[in-house]
PDB file of C-alpha atoms in Angstrom:
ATOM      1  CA  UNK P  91     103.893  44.023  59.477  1.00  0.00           C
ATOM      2  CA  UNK P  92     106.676  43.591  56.669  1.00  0.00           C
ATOM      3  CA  UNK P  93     105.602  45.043  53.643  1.00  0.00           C
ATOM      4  CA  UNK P  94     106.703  44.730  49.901  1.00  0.00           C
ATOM      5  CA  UNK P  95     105.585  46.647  46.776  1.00  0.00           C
ATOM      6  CA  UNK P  96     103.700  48.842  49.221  1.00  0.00           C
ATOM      7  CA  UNK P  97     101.375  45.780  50.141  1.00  0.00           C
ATOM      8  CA  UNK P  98     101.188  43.206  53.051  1.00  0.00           C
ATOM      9  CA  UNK P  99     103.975  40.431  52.240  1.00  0.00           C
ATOM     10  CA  UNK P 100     101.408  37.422  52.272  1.00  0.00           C
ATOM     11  CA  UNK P 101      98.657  39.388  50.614  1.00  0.00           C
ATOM     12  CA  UNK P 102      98.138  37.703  46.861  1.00  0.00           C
ATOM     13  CA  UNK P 103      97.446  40.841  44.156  1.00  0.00           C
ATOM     14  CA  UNK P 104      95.018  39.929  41.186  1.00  0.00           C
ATOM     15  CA  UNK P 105      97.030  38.205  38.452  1.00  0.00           C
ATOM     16  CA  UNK P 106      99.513  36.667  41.012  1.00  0.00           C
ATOM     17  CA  UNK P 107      99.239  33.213  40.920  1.00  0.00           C
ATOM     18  CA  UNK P 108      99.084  32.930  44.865  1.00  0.00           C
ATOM     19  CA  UNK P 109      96.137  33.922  43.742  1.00  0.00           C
ATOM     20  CA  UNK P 110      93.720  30.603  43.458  1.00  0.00           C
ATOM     21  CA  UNK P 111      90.685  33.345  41.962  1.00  0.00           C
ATOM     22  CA  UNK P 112      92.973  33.872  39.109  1.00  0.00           C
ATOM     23  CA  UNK P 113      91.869  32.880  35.486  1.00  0.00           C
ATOM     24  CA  UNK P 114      94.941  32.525  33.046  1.00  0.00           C
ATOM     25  CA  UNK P 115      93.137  32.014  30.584  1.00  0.00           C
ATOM     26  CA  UNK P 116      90.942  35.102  30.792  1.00  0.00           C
ATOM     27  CA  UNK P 117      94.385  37.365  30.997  1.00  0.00           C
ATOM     28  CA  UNK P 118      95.505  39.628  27.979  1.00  0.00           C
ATOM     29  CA  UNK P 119      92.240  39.605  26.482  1.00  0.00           C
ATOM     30  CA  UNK P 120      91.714  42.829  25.485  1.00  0.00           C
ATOM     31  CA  UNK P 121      95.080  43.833  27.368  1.00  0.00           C
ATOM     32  CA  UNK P 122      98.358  45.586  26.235  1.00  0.00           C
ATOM     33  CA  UNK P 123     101.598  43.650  26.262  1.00  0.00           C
ATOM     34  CA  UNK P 124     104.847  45.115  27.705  1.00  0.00           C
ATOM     35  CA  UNK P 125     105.056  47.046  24.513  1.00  0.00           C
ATOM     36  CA  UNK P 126     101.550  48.538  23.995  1.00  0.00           C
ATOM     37  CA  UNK P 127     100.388  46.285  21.624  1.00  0.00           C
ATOM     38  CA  UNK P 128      97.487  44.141  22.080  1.00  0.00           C
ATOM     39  CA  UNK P 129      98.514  40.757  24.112  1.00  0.00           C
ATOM     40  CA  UNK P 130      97.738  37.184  22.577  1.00  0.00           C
ATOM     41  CA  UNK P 131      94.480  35.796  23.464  1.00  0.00           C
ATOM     42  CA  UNK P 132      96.586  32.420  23.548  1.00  0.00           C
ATOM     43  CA  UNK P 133      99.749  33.085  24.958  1.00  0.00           C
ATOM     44  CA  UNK P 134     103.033  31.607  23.260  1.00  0.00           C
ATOM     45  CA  UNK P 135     103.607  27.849  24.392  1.00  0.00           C
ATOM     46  CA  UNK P 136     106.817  27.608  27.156  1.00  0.00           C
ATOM     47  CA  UNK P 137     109.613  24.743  25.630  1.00  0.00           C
ATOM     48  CA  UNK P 138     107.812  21.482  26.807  1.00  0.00           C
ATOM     49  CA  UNK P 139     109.143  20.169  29.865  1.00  0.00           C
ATOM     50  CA  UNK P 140     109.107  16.546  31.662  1.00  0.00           C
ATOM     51  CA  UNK P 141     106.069  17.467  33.955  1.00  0.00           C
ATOM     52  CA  UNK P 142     102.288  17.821  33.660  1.00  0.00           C
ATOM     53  CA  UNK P 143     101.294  20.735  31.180  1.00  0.00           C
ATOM     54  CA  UNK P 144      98.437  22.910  32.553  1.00  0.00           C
ATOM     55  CA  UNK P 145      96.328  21.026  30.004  1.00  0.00           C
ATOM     56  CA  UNK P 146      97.045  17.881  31.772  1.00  0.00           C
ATOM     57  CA  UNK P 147      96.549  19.304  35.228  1.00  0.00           C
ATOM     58  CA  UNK P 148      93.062  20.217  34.034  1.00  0.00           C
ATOM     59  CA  UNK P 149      91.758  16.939  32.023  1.00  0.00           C
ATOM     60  CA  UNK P 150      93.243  14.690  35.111  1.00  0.00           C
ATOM     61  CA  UNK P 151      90.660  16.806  37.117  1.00  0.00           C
ATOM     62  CA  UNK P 152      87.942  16.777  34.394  1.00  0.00           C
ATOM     63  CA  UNK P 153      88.734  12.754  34.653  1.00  0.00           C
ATOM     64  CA  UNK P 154      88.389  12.676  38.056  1.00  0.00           C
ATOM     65  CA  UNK P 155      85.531  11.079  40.228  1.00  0.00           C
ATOM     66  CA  UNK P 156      84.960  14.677  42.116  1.00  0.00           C
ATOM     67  CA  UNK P 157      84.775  16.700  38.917  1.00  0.00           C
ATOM     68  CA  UNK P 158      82.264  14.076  37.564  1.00  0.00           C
ATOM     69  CA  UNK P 159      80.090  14.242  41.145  1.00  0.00           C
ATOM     70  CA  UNK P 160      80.033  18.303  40.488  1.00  0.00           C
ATOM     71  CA  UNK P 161      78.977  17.954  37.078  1.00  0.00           C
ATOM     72  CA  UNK P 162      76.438  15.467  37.717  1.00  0.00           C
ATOM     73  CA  UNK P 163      74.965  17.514  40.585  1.00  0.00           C
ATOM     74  CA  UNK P 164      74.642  20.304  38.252  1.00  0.00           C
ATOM     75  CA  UNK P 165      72.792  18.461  35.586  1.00  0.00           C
ATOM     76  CA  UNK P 166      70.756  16.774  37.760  1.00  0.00           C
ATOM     77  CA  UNK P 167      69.392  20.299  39.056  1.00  0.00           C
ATOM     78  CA  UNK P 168      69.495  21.966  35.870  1.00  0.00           C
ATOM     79  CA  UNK P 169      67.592  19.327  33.136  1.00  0.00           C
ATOM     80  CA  UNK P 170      64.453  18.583  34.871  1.00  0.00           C
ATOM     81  CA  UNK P 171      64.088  22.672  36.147  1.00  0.00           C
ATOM     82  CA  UNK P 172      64.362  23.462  32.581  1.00  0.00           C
ATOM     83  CA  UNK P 173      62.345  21.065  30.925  1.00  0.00           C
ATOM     84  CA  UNK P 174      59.295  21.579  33.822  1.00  0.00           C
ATOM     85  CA  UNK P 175      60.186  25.729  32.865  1.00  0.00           C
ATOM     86  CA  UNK P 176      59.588  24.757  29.508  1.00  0.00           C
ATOM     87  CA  UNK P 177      56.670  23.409  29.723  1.00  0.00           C
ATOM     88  CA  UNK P 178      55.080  25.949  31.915  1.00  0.00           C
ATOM     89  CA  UNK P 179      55.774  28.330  29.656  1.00  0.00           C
ATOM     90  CA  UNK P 180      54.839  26.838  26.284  1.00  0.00           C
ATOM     91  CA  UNK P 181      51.605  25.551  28.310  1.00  0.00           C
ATOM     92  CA  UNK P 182      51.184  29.308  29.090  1.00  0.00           C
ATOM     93  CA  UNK P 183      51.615  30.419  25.479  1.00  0.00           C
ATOM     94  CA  UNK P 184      49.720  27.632  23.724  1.00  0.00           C
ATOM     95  CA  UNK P 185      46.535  28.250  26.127  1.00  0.00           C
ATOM     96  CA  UNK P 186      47.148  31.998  25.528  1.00  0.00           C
ATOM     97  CA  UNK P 187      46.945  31.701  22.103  1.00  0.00           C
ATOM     98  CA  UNK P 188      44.248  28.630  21.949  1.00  0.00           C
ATOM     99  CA  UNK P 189      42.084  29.113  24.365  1.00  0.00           C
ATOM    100  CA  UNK P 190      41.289  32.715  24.848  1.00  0.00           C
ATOM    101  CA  UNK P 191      38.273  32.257  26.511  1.00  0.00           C
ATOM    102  CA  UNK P 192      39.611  30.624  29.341  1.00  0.00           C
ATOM    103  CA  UNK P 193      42.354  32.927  29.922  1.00  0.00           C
ATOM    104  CA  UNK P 194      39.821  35.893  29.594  1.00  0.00           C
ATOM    105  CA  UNK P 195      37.795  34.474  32.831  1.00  0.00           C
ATOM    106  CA  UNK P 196      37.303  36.743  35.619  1.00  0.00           C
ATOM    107  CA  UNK P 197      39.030  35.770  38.720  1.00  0.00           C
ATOM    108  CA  UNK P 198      38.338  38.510  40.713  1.00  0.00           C
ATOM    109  CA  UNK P 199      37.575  42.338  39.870  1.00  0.00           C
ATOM    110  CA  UNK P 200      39.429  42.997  36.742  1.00  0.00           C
ATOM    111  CA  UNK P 201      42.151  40.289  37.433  1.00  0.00           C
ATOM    112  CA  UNK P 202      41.683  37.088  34.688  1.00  0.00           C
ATOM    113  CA  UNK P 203      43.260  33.923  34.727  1.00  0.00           C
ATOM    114  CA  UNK P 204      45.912  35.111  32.016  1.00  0.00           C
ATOM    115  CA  UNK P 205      46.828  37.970  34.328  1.00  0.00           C
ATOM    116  CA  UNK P 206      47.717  35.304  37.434  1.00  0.00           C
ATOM    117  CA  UNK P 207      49.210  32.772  34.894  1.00  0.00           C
ATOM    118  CA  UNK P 208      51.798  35.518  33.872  1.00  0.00           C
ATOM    119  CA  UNK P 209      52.780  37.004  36.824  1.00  0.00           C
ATOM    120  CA  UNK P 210      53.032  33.265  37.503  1.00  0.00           C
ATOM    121  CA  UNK P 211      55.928  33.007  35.209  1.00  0.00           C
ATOM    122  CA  UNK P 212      57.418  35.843  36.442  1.00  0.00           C
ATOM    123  CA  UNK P 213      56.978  34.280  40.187  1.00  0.00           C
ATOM    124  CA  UNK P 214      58.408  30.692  38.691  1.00  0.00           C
ATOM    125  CA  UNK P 215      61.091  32.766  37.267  1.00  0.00           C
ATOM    126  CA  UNK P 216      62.479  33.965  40.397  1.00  0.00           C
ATOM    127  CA  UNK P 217      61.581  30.642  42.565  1.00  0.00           C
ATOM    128  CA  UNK P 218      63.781  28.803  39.811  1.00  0.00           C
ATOM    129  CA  UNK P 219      66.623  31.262  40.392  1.00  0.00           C
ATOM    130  CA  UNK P 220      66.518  31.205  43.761  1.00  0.00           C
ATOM    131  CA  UNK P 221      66.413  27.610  43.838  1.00  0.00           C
ATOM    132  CA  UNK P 222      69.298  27.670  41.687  1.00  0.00           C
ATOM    133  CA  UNK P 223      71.303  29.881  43.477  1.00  0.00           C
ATOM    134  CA  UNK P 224      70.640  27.410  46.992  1.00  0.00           C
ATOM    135  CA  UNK P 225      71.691  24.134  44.897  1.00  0.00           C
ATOM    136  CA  UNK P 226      74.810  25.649  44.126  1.00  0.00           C
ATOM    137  CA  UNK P 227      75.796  26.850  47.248  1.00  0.00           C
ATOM    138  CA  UNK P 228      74.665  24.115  48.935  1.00  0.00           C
ATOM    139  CA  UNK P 229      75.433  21.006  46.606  1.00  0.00           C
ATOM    140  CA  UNK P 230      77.909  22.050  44.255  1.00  0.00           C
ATOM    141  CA  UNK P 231      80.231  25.406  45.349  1.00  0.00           C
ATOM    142  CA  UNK P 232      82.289  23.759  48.277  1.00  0.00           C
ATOM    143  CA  UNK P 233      83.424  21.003  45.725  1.00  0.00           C
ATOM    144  CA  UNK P 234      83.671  23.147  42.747  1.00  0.00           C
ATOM    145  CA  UNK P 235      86.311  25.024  45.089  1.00  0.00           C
ATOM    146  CA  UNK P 236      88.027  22.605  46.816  1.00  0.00           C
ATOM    147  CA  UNK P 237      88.669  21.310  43.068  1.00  0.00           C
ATOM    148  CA  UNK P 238      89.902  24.322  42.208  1.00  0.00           C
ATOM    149  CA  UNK P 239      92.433  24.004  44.834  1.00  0.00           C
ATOM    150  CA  UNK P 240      93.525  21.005  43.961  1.00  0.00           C
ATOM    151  CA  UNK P 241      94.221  22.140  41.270  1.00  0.00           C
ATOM    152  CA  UNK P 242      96.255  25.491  42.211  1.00  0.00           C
ATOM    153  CA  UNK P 243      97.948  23.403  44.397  1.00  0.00           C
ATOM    154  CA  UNK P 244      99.115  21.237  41.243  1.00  0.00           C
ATOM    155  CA  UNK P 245      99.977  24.012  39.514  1.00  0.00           C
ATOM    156  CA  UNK P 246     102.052  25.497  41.975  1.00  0.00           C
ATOM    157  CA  UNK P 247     103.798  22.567  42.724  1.00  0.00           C
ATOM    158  CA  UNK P 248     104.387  22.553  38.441  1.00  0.00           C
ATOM    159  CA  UNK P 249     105.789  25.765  39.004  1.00  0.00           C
ATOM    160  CA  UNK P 250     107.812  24.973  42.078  1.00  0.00           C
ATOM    161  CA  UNK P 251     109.383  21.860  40.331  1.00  0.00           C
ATOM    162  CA  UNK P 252     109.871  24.234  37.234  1.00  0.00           C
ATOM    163  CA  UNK P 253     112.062  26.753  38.890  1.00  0.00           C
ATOM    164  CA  UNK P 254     114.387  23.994  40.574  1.00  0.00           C
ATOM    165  CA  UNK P 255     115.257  22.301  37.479  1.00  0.00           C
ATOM    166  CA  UNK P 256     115.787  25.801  36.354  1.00  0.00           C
ATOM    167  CA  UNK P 257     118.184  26.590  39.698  1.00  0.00           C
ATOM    168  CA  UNK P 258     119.952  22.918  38.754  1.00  0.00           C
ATOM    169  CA  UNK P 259     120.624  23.924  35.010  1.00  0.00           C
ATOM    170  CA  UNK P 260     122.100  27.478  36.339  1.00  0.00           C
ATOM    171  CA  UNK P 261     124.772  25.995  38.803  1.00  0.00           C
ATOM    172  CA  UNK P 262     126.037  23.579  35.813  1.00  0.00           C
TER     173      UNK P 262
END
């Protein structure tokens, strides 16, 4: 196997933008530059060019049917859990705090009704998170990341039509 750099040749490293898990706009925070001082958080604009900018890359997707389907999946999951979470919980506190008597029944042994109400919320807490966790891999992950590589792919493409205008100015 050919290597390079001490690595496999098609093997992407973190930061490399074969890299579709790469964030750009998470890099230098907090990093040094090339000459130990702290890197922009906003990196210095490149001379504007003919093509799509980056920013346009990402509100074309943002625009886009798919990216609206993903986003409307999510909310369609996420408002009604948290407004029935809500309510279970401020019902929980309001009867707590209103109606001690009830929550001081005996259920069984020493175990009252306030005792199963809140481990209740701690059991609603981790059926909402679970249920969470299965909408998004089931409803929402696979489109997230085939968006995602759309828009790599539109990036790279940027890039690849970047560097041959750059290869036509050099032979002039």
């Amino acid at each position: 196997m050919e290597k390079h750099d001490g690595r496999d040749a098609g093997q992407a490293q973190t930061g490399d933008l074969k890299d579709p898990w790469y964030d750009a706009l998470a890099s230098g925070w907090g990093e040094l530059d090339g000459t130990g001082a702290p890197a922009p958080v906003v990196p210095p604009r490149a001379a504007p060019d003919r093509s799509a900018s980056a920013a346009d890359i990402y509100l074309e997707v943002q625009h886009s049917a798919a990216f609206q389907e993903v986003r409307g999946r999510y909310r369609r999951f996420v408002v009604p859990a948290v407004a029935v979470f809500f309510t279970w919980y401020v019902a929980y506190v309001v009867t707590a705090t209103t109606a001690p008597g009830l929550m001081a029944r005996p259920v069984t042994g020493s175990v009252n009704v306030a005792m199963l109400a809140g481990l209740g919320q701690f059991l609603t807490t981790f059926l909402l998170t679970w249920a969470y966790a299965r909408h998004a891999r089931l409803r929402r992950d696979r489109p997230a990341l085939d968006l995602r590589w759309a828009v790599f792919e539109q990036r790279r493409e940027q890039g690849q039509r970047r560097e041959q205008e750059r290869a036509r100015g050099s032979e002039r």
